[in-house]
Coordinates of C-alpha atoms and ligand atoms in Angstrom, one line a residue:
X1 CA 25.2 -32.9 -25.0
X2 CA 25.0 -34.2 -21.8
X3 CA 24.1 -37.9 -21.2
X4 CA 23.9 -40.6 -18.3
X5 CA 25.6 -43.1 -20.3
X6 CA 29.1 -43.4 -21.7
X7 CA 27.8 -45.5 -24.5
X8 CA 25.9 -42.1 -25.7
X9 CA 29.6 -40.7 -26.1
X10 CA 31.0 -40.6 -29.6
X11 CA 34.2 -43.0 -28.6
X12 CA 36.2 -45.3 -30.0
X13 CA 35.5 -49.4 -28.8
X14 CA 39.1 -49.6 -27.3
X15 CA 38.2 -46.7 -24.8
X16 CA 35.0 -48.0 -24.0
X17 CA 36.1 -51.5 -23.3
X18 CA 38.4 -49.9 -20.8
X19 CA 36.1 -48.0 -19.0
X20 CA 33.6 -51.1 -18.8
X21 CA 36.8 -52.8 -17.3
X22 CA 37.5 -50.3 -15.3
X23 CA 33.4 -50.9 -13.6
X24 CA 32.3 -47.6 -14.2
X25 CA 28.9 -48.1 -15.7
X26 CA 27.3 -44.0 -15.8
X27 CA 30.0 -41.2 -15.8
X28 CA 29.7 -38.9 -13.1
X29 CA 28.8 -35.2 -12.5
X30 CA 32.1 -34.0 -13.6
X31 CA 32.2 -36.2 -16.4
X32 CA 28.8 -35.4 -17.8
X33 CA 30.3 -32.0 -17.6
X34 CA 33.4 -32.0 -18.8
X35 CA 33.8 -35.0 -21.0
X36 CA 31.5 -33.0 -24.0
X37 CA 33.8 -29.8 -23.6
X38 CA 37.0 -31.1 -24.1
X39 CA 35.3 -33.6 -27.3
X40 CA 34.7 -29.9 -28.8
X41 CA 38.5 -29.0 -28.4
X42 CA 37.3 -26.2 -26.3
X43 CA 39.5 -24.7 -23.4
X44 CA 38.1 -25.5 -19.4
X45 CA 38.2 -24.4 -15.7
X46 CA 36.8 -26.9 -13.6
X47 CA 36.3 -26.2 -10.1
X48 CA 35.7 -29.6 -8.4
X49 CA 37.7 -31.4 -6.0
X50 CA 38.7 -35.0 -6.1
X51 CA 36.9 -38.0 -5.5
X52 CA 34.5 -36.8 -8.0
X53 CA 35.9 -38.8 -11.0
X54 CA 37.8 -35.4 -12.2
X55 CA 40.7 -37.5 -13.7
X56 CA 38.8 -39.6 -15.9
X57 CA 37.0 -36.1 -16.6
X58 CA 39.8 -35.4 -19.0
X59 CA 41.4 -38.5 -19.4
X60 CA 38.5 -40.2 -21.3
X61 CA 38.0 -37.0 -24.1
X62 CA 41.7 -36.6 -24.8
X63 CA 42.9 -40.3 -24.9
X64 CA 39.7 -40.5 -27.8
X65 CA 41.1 -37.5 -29.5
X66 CA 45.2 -38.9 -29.4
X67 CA 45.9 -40.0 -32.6
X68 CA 48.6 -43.4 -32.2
X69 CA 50.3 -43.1 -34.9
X70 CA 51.9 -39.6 -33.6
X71 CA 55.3 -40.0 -31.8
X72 CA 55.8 -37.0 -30.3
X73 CA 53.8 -36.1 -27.1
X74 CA 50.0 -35.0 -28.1
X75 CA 49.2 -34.6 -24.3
X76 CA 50.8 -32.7 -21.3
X77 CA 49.2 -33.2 -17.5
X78 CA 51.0 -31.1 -15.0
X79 CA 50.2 -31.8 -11.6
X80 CA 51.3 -30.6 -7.8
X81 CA 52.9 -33.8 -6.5
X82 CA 54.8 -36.8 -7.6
X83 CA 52.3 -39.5 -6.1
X84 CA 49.6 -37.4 -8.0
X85 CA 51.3 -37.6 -11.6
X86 CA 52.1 -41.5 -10.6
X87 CA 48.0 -41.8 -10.4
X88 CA 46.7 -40.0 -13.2
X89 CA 49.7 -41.6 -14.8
X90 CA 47.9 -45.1 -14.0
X91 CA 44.5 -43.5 -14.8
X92 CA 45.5 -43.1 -18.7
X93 CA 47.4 -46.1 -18.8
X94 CA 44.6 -48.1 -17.8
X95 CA 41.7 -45.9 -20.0
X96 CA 44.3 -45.9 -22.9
X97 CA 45.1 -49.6 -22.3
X98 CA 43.5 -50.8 -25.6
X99 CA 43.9 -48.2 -27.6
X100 CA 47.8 -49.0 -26.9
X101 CA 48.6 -45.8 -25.5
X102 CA 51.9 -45.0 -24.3
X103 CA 52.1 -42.8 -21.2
X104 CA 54.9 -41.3 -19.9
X105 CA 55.7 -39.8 -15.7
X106 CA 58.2 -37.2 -15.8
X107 CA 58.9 -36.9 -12.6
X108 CA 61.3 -35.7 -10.1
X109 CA 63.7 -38.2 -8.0
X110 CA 63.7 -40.8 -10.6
X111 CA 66.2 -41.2 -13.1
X112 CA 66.4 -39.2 -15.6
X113 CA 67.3 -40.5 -18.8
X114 CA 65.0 -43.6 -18.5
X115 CA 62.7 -40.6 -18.6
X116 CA 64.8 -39.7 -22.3
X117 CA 64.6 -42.6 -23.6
X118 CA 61.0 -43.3 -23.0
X119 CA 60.0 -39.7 -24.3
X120 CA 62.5 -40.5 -27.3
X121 CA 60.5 -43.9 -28.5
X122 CA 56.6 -42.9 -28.9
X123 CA 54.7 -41.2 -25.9
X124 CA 51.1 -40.4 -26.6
X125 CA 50.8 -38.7 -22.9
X126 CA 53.2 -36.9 -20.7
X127 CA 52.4 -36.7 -16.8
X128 CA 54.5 -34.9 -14.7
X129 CA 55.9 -32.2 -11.7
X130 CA 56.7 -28.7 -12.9
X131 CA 60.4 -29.1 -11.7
X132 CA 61.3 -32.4 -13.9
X133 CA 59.4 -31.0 -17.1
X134 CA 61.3 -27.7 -16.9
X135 CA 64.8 -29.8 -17.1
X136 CA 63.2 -31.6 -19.9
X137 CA 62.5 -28.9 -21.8
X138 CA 65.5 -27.0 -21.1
X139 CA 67.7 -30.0 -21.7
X140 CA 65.8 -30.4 -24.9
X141 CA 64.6 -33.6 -24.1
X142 CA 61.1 -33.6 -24.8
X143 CA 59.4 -32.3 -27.9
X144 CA 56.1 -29.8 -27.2
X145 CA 55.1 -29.0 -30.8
X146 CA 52.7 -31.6 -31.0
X147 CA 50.8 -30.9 -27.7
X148 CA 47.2 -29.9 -28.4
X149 CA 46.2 -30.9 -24.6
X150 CA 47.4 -29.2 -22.0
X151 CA 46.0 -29.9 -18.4
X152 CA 47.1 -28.4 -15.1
X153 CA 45.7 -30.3 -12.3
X154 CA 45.0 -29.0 -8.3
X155 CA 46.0 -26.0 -9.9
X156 CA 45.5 -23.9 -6.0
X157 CA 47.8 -26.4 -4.4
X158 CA 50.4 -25.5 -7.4
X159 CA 49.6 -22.4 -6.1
X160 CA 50.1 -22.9 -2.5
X161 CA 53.7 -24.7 -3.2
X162 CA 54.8 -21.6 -5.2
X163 CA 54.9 -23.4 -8.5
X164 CA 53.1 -20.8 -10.5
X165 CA 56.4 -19.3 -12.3
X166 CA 57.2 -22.7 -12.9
X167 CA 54.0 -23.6 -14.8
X168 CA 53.9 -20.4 -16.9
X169 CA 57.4 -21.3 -18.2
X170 CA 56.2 -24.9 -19.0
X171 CA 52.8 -22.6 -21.3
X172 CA 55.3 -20.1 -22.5
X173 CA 57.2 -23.4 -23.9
X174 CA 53.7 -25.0 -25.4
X175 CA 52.4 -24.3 -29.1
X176 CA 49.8 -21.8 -28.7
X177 CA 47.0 -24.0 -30.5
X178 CA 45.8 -26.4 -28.0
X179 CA 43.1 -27.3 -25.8
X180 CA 43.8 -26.2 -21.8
X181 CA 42.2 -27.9 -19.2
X182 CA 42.6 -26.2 -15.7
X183 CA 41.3 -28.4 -12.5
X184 CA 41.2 -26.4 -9.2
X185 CA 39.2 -26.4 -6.2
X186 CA 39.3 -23.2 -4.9
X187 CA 40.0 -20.0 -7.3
X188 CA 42.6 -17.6 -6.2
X189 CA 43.6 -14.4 -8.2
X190 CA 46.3 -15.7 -9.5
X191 CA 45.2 -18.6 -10.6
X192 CA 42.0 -16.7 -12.4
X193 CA 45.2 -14.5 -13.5
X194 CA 46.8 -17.7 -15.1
X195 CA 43.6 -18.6 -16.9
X196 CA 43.2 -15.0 -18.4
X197 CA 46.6 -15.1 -19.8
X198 CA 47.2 -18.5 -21.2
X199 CA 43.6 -19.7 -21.8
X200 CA 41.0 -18.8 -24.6
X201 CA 37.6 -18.3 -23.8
X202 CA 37.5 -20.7 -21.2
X203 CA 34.2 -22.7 -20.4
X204 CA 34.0 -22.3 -16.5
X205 CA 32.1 -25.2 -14.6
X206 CA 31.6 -25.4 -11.1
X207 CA 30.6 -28.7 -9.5
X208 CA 28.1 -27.8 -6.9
X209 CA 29.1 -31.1 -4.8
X210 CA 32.2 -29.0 -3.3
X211 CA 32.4 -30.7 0.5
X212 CA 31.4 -34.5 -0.3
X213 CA 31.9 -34.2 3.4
X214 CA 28.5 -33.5 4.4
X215 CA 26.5 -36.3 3.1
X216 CA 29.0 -39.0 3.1
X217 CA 31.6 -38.5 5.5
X218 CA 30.4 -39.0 9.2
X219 CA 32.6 -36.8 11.0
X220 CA 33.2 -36.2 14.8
X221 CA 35.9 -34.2 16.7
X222 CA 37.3 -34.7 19.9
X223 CA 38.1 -32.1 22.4
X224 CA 41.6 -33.1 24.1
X225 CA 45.0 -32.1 25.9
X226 CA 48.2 -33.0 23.1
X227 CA 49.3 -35.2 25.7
X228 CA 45.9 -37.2 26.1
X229 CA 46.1 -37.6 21.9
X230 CA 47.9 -40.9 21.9
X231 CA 45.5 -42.6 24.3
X232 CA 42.5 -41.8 22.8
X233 CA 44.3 -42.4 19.0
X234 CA 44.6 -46.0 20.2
X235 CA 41.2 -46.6 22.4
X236 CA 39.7 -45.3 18.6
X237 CA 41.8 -47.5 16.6
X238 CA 40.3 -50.7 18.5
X239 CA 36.9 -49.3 18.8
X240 CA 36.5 -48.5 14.9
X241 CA 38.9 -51.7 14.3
X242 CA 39.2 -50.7 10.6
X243 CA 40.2 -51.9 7.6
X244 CA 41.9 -49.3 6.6
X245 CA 42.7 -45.7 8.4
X246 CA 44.7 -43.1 7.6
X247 CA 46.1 -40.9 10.4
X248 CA 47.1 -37.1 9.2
X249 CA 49.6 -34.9 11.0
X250 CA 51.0 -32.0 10.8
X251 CA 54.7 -32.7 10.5
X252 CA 57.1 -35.2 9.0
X253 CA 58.3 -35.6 12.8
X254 CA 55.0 -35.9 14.1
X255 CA 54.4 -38.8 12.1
X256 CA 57.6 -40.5 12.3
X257 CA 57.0 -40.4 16.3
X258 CA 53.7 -41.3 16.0
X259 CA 54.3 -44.3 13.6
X260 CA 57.0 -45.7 15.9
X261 CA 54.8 -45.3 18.7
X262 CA 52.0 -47.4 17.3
X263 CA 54.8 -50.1 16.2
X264 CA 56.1 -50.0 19.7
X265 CA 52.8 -51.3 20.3
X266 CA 52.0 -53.9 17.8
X267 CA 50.2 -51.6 15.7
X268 CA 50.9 -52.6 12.2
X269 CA 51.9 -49.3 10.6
X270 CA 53.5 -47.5 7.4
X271 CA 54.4 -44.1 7.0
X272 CA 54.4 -41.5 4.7
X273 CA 55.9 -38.3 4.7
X274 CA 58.1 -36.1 2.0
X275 CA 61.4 -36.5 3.8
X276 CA 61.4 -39.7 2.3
X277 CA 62.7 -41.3 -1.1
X278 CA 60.5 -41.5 -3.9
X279 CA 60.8 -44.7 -4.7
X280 CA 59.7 -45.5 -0.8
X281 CA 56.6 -43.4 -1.0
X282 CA 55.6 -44.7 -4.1
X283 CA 55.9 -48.5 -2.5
X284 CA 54.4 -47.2 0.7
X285 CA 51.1 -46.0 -1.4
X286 CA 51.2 -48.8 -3.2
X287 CA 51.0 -51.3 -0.5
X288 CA 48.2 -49.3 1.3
X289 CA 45.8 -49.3 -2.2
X290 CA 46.7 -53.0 -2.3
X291 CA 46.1 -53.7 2.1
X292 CA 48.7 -54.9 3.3
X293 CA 48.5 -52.6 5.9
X294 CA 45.8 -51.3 7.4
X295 CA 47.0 -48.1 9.0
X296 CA 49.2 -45.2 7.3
X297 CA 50.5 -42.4 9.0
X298 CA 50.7 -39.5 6.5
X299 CA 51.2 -35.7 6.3
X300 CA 49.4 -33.7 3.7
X301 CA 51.3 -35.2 0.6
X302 CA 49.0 -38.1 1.2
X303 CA 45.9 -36.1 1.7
X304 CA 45.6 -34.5 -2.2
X305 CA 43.7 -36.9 -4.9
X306 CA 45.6 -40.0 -3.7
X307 CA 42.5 -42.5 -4.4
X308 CA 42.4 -45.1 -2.5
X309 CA 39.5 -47.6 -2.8
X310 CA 37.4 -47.9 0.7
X311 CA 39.5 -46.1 3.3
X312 CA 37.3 -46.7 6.4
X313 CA 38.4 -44.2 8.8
X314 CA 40.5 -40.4 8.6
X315 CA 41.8 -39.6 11.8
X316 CA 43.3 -35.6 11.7
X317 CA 45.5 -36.1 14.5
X318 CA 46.6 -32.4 14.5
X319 CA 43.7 -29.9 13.3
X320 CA 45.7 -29.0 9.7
X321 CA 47.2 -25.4 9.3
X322 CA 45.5 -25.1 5.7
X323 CA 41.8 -25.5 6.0
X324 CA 41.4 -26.8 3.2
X325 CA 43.7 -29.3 3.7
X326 CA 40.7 -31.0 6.4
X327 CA 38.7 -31.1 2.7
X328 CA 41.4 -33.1 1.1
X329 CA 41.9 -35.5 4.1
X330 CA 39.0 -36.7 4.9
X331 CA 37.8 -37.0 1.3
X332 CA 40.3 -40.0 1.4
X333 CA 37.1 -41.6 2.9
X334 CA 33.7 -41.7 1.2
X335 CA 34.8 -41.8 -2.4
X336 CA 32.3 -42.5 -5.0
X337 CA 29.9 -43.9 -3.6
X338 CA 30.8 -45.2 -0.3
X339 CA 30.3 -43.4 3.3
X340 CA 33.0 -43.7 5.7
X341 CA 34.3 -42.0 9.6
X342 CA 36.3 -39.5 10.2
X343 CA 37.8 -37.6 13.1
X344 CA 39.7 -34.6 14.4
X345 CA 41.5 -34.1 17.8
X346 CA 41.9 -30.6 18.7
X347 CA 43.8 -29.4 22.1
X348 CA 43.2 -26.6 23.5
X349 CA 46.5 -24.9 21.3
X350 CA 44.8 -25.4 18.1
X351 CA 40.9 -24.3 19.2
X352 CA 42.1 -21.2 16.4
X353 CA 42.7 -23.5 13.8
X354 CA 39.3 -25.7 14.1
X355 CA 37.7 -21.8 13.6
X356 CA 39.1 -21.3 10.5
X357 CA 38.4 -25.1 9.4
X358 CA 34.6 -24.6 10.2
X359 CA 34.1 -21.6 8.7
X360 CA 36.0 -23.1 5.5
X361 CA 33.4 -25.8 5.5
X362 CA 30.7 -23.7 7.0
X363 CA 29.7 -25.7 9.5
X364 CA 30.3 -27.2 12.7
X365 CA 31.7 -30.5 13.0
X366 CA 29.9 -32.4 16.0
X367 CA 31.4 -33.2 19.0
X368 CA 32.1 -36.6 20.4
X369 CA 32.3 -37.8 23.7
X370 CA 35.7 -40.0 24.7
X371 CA 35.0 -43.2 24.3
X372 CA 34.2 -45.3 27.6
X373 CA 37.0 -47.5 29.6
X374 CA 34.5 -50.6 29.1
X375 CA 33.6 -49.9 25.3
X376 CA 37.5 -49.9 24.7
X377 CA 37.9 -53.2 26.5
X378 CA 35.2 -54.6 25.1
X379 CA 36.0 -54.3 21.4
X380 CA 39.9 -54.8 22.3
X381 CA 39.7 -58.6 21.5
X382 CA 38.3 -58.1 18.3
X383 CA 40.8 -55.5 17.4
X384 CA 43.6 -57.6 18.8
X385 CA 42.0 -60.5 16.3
X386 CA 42.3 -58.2 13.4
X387 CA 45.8 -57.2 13.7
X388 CA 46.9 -61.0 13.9
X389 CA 44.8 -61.8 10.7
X390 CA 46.7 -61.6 7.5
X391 CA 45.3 -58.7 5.3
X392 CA 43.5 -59.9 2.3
X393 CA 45.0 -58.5 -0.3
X394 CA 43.0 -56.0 -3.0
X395 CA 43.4 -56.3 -6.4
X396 CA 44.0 -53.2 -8.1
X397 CA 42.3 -51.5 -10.7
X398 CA 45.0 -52.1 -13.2
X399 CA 45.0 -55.7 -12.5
X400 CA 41.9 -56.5 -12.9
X401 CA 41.8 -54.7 -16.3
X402 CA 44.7 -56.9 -17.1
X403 CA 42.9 -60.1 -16.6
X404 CA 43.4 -61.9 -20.2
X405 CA 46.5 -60.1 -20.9
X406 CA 49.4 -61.7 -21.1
X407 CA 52.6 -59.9 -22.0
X408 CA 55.1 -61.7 -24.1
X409 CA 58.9 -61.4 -24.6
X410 CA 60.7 -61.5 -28.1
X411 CA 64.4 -61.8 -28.5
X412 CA 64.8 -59.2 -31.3
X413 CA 65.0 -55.7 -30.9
X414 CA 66.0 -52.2 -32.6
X415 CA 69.4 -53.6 -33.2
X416 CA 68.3 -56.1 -35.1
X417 CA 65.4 -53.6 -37.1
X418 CA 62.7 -54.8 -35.3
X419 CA 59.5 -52.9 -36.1
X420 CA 56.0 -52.7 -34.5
X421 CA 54.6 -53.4 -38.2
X422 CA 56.6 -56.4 -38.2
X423 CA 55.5 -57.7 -35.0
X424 CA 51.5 -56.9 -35.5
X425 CA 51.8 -58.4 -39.7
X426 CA 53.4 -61.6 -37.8
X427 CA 50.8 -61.7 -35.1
X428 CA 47.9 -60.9 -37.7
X429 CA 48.9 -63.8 -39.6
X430 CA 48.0 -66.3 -36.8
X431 CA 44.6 -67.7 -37.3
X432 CA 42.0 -66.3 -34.6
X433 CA 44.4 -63.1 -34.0
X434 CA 43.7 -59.4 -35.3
X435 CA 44.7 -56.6 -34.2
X436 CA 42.3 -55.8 -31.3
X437 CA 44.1 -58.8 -29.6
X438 CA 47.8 -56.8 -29.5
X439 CA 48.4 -54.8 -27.1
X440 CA 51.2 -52.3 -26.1
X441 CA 54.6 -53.1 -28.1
X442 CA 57.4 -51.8 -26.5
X443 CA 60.8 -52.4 -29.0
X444 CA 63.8 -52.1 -26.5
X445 CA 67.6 -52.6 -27.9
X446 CA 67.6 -56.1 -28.2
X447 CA 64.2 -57.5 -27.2
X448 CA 60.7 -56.4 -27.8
X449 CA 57.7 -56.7 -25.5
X450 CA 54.3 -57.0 -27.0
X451 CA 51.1 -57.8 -25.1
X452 CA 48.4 -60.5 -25.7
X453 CA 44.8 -59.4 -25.3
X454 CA 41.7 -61.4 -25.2
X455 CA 42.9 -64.4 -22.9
X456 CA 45.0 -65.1 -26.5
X457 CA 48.0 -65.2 -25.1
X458 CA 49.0 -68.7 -24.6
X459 CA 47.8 -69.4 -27.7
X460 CA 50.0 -67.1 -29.6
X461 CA 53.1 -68.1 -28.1
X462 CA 52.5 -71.9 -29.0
X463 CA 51.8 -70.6 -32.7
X464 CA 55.3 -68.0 -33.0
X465 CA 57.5 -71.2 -31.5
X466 CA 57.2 -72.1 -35.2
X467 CA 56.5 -69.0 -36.8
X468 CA 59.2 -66.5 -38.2
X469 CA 59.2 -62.6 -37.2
X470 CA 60.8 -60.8 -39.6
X471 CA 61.8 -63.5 -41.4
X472 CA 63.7 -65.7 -38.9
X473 CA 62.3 -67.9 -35.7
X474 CA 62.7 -66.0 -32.3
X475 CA 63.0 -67.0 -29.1
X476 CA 59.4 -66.1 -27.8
X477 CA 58.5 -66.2 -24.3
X478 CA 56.2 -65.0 -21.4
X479 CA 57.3 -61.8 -19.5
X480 CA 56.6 -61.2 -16.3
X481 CA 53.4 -59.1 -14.6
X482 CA 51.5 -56.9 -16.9
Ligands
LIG1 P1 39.3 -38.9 -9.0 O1 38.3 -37.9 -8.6 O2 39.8 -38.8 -10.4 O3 40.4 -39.1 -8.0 O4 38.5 -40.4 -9.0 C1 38.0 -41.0 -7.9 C2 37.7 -42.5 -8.1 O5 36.5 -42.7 -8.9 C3 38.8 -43.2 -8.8 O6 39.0 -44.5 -8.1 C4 38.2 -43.5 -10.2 O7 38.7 -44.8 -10.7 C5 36.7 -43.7 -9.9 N1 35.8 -43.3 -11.0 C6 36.0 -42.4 -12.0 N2 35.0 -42.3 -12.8 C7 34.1 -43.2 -12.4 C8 32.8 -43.6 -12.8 N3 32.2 -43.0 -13.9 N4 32.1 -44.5 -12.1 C9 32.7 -45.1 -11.0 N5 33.9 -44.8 -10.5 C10 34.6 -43.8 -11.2

């Protein structure tokens, strides 16, 4: 069945909430597709690239079909990169958010056995690298046998970083009943190879929509010596005077030169490259979604299905060595729904490059002329203006979904037998609460986190100052962000 409307969708209220939170009123092409298939239990290739809504493609049918009361992982999402598996990580936690659905990101450069413990409490969904499930599995750390989802996302770029051993192991490890999802835009043998082997009669849907480029994206290249690239990189910069920009090159050194130039000139500037730690990628990311800068410097790890809401202009500072890397970079512009700018500089060294880019897009990208001396002087004042202002900082999908939640700390944990049923029959006997106002409940050792939905939560930590959990009084407080 395909519909226009998620409420035509047999799913559950907590899921639709979230999605009505989330703003999406109509699903998208993909979805329309591929939401129905995956409901049915039957296996998928989808050939789409990002942007399109492809996450919540599969997110939305399996978090209706994971059943809560399960402990064990019921879902397994492998994906290329760590910043992907942190995304579609948020994706179900914010889709999943009231039907209380732990998920867990099992990824590389992060420790380890916060990992354990989190997969040994309950995890409904498992996101994660190929390298960090392997030592999972092989450690014995995560239990498989109830997966009946399996998805492997950007399978291609899997490809392309020579992770395909790896994700056979991690099928060779799942039960053989399940539901396999395969996302992918581009279809190389092996990757039809891997589909023949560990998929059964899979549904194959191509979204037409393959270069959002055309219609959205304005796009202009500019002809230039390497040397010329900084100038004109800067003249640009105060010409568009965006909001937000992201400037692609080819190497981490590039960038790192690059983003220490623009600093040396005022130019308020992160970067983000793989020779850096995790944890400072995943910050640097982060504070670009959220503004509070307006230009990144990035190589390609940025480039793949990072969403970022309204990026106004792509600059491909070098013409990228993969063509379809040019694809993946400036679809960090234009996503649903909006248009946006973006650019390519090509000197004379890379003219072989641009070929292959243009006949990977089949077509020619226009090109531009430099801008003038007076245009850049005229808009430098305004650009000047811009990079004084304090950003205005976005809020986040997350966060606005977590408007009238309020998560709340307990002082009683495991050690003390602390249950989830004892903590929802406590909560359920408040007057006014049921249990579509609880959120997730995390038990830890000694204390317990539960959340408040509903814009209840102030009113249910007056009423447990006085009442007993578990048959004593706790100390009951508010926690932190949720
Ligand atoms: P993806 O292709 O999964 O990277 O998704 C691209 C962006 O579209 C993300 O910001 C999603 O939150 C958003 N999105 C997904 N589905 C919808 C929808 N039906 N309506 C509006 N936005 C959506």
């Amino acid at each position: 069945m395909k519909t226009h409307l998620f409420s035509e969708y047999a799913l559950c209220e907590p899921l639709k909430r979230a999605i009505e939170g989330l703003g999406y009123t109509k699903p998208t092409k993909v979805q329309q597709e591929v939401i129905p298939v995956i409901l049915e239990g039957r296996d998928i290739i989808v050939k789409s690239q990002t942007g399109s809504g492809k996450t919540a493609s599969f997110a939305i049918p399996i978090i209706e079909k994971i059943e809560w009361e399960e402990n064990r992982p019921q879902a397994l999402v492998i994906t290329p990169t760590r910043e992907l598996a942190m995304q579609v990580k948020e994706d179900f936690f914010n889709l999943g958010r009231f039907k209380r659905l732990k998920i867990s990101p099992l990824i590389g450069k992060s420790p380890f056995y916060l990992q354990e413990k989190e997969l040994k409490q309950k995890t409904h969904v498992a996101v994660g690298t190929p390298g960090r499930i392997i030592d999972h599995i092989e450690r014995g750390t995560i239990d498989l046998s109830a997966i009946k989802y399996l998805v492997i996302d950007e399978a291609d770029e899997m490809l392309r970083m020579g992770f395909v051993e790896q994700v056979e192991y991690i099928l060779e490890a799942l039960p053989s009943e399940r539901c396999s999802v395969l996302l992918s835009a581009t279809m190389p043998e092996d990757i039809q190879g891997l589909c023949q082997h560990y998929m059964h009669d899979p549904l194959l849907i191509e979204i037409e929509d393959l270069n959002p480029a055309a219609e959205r994206i304005e796009q202009t290249l500019f002809e230039v010596l390497e040397r010329r690239k900084e100038d004109l990189l800067i003249d640009l910069l105060a010409i568009e005077n965006p909001d937000s920009c992201m400037i692609f090159c080819n190497t981490q050194l590039k960038v790192d030169e690059l983003a220490s130039t623009l600093e040396d000139m005022n130019i308020y500037c992160d970067r983000l490259h793989g020779g850096m730690e995790q944890s400072d990628r995943l910050n640097v990311m982060n504070h670009f979604k959220r503004g509070k800068f307006r230009v990144l410097v990035a190589t390609d790890v940025a480039a793949r299905g990072i969403d970022v809401e309204q990026v106004d202009l792509v600059v491909n500072y070098d013409v990228p060595n993969h063509p379809e890397n040019y694809v993946h970079r400036i679809g960090r512009t234009g996503r649903i729904g909006n248009s946006g700018k973006a650019v390519i500089f090509v000197s004379p060294a890379e003219r072989r490059l641009l070929e292959d880019v243009e006949s990977y897009i089949e077509r020619e990208i226009p090109r531009g002329e430099v801008p003038s001396r007076e245009s850049v002087l005229d808009a430098a004042v305004a650009f000047e203006e811009k990079q004084n202002e304090r950003p205005q900082l976005k809020e986040t999908k997350g966060e606005k979904l977590s408007e009238g939640i309020i998560k709340l700390h307990i002082n009683a944990g495991k050690k003390t037998k602390m249950r989830a049923v004892d903590i929802v029959g406590t909560l359920c006997s408040i007057e006014g609460i049921t249990s579509d106002d609880i959120g997730i409940i995390n038990i830890m050792d000694i204390s317990t986190f539960v959340e408040i939905l509903n814009g209840k939560g102030e009113y249910v930590l007056k009423a447990l100052q006085d009442k007993p959990i578990k048959g004593r009084l706790r100390k009951v407080n508010k926690s932190g962000k949720c």
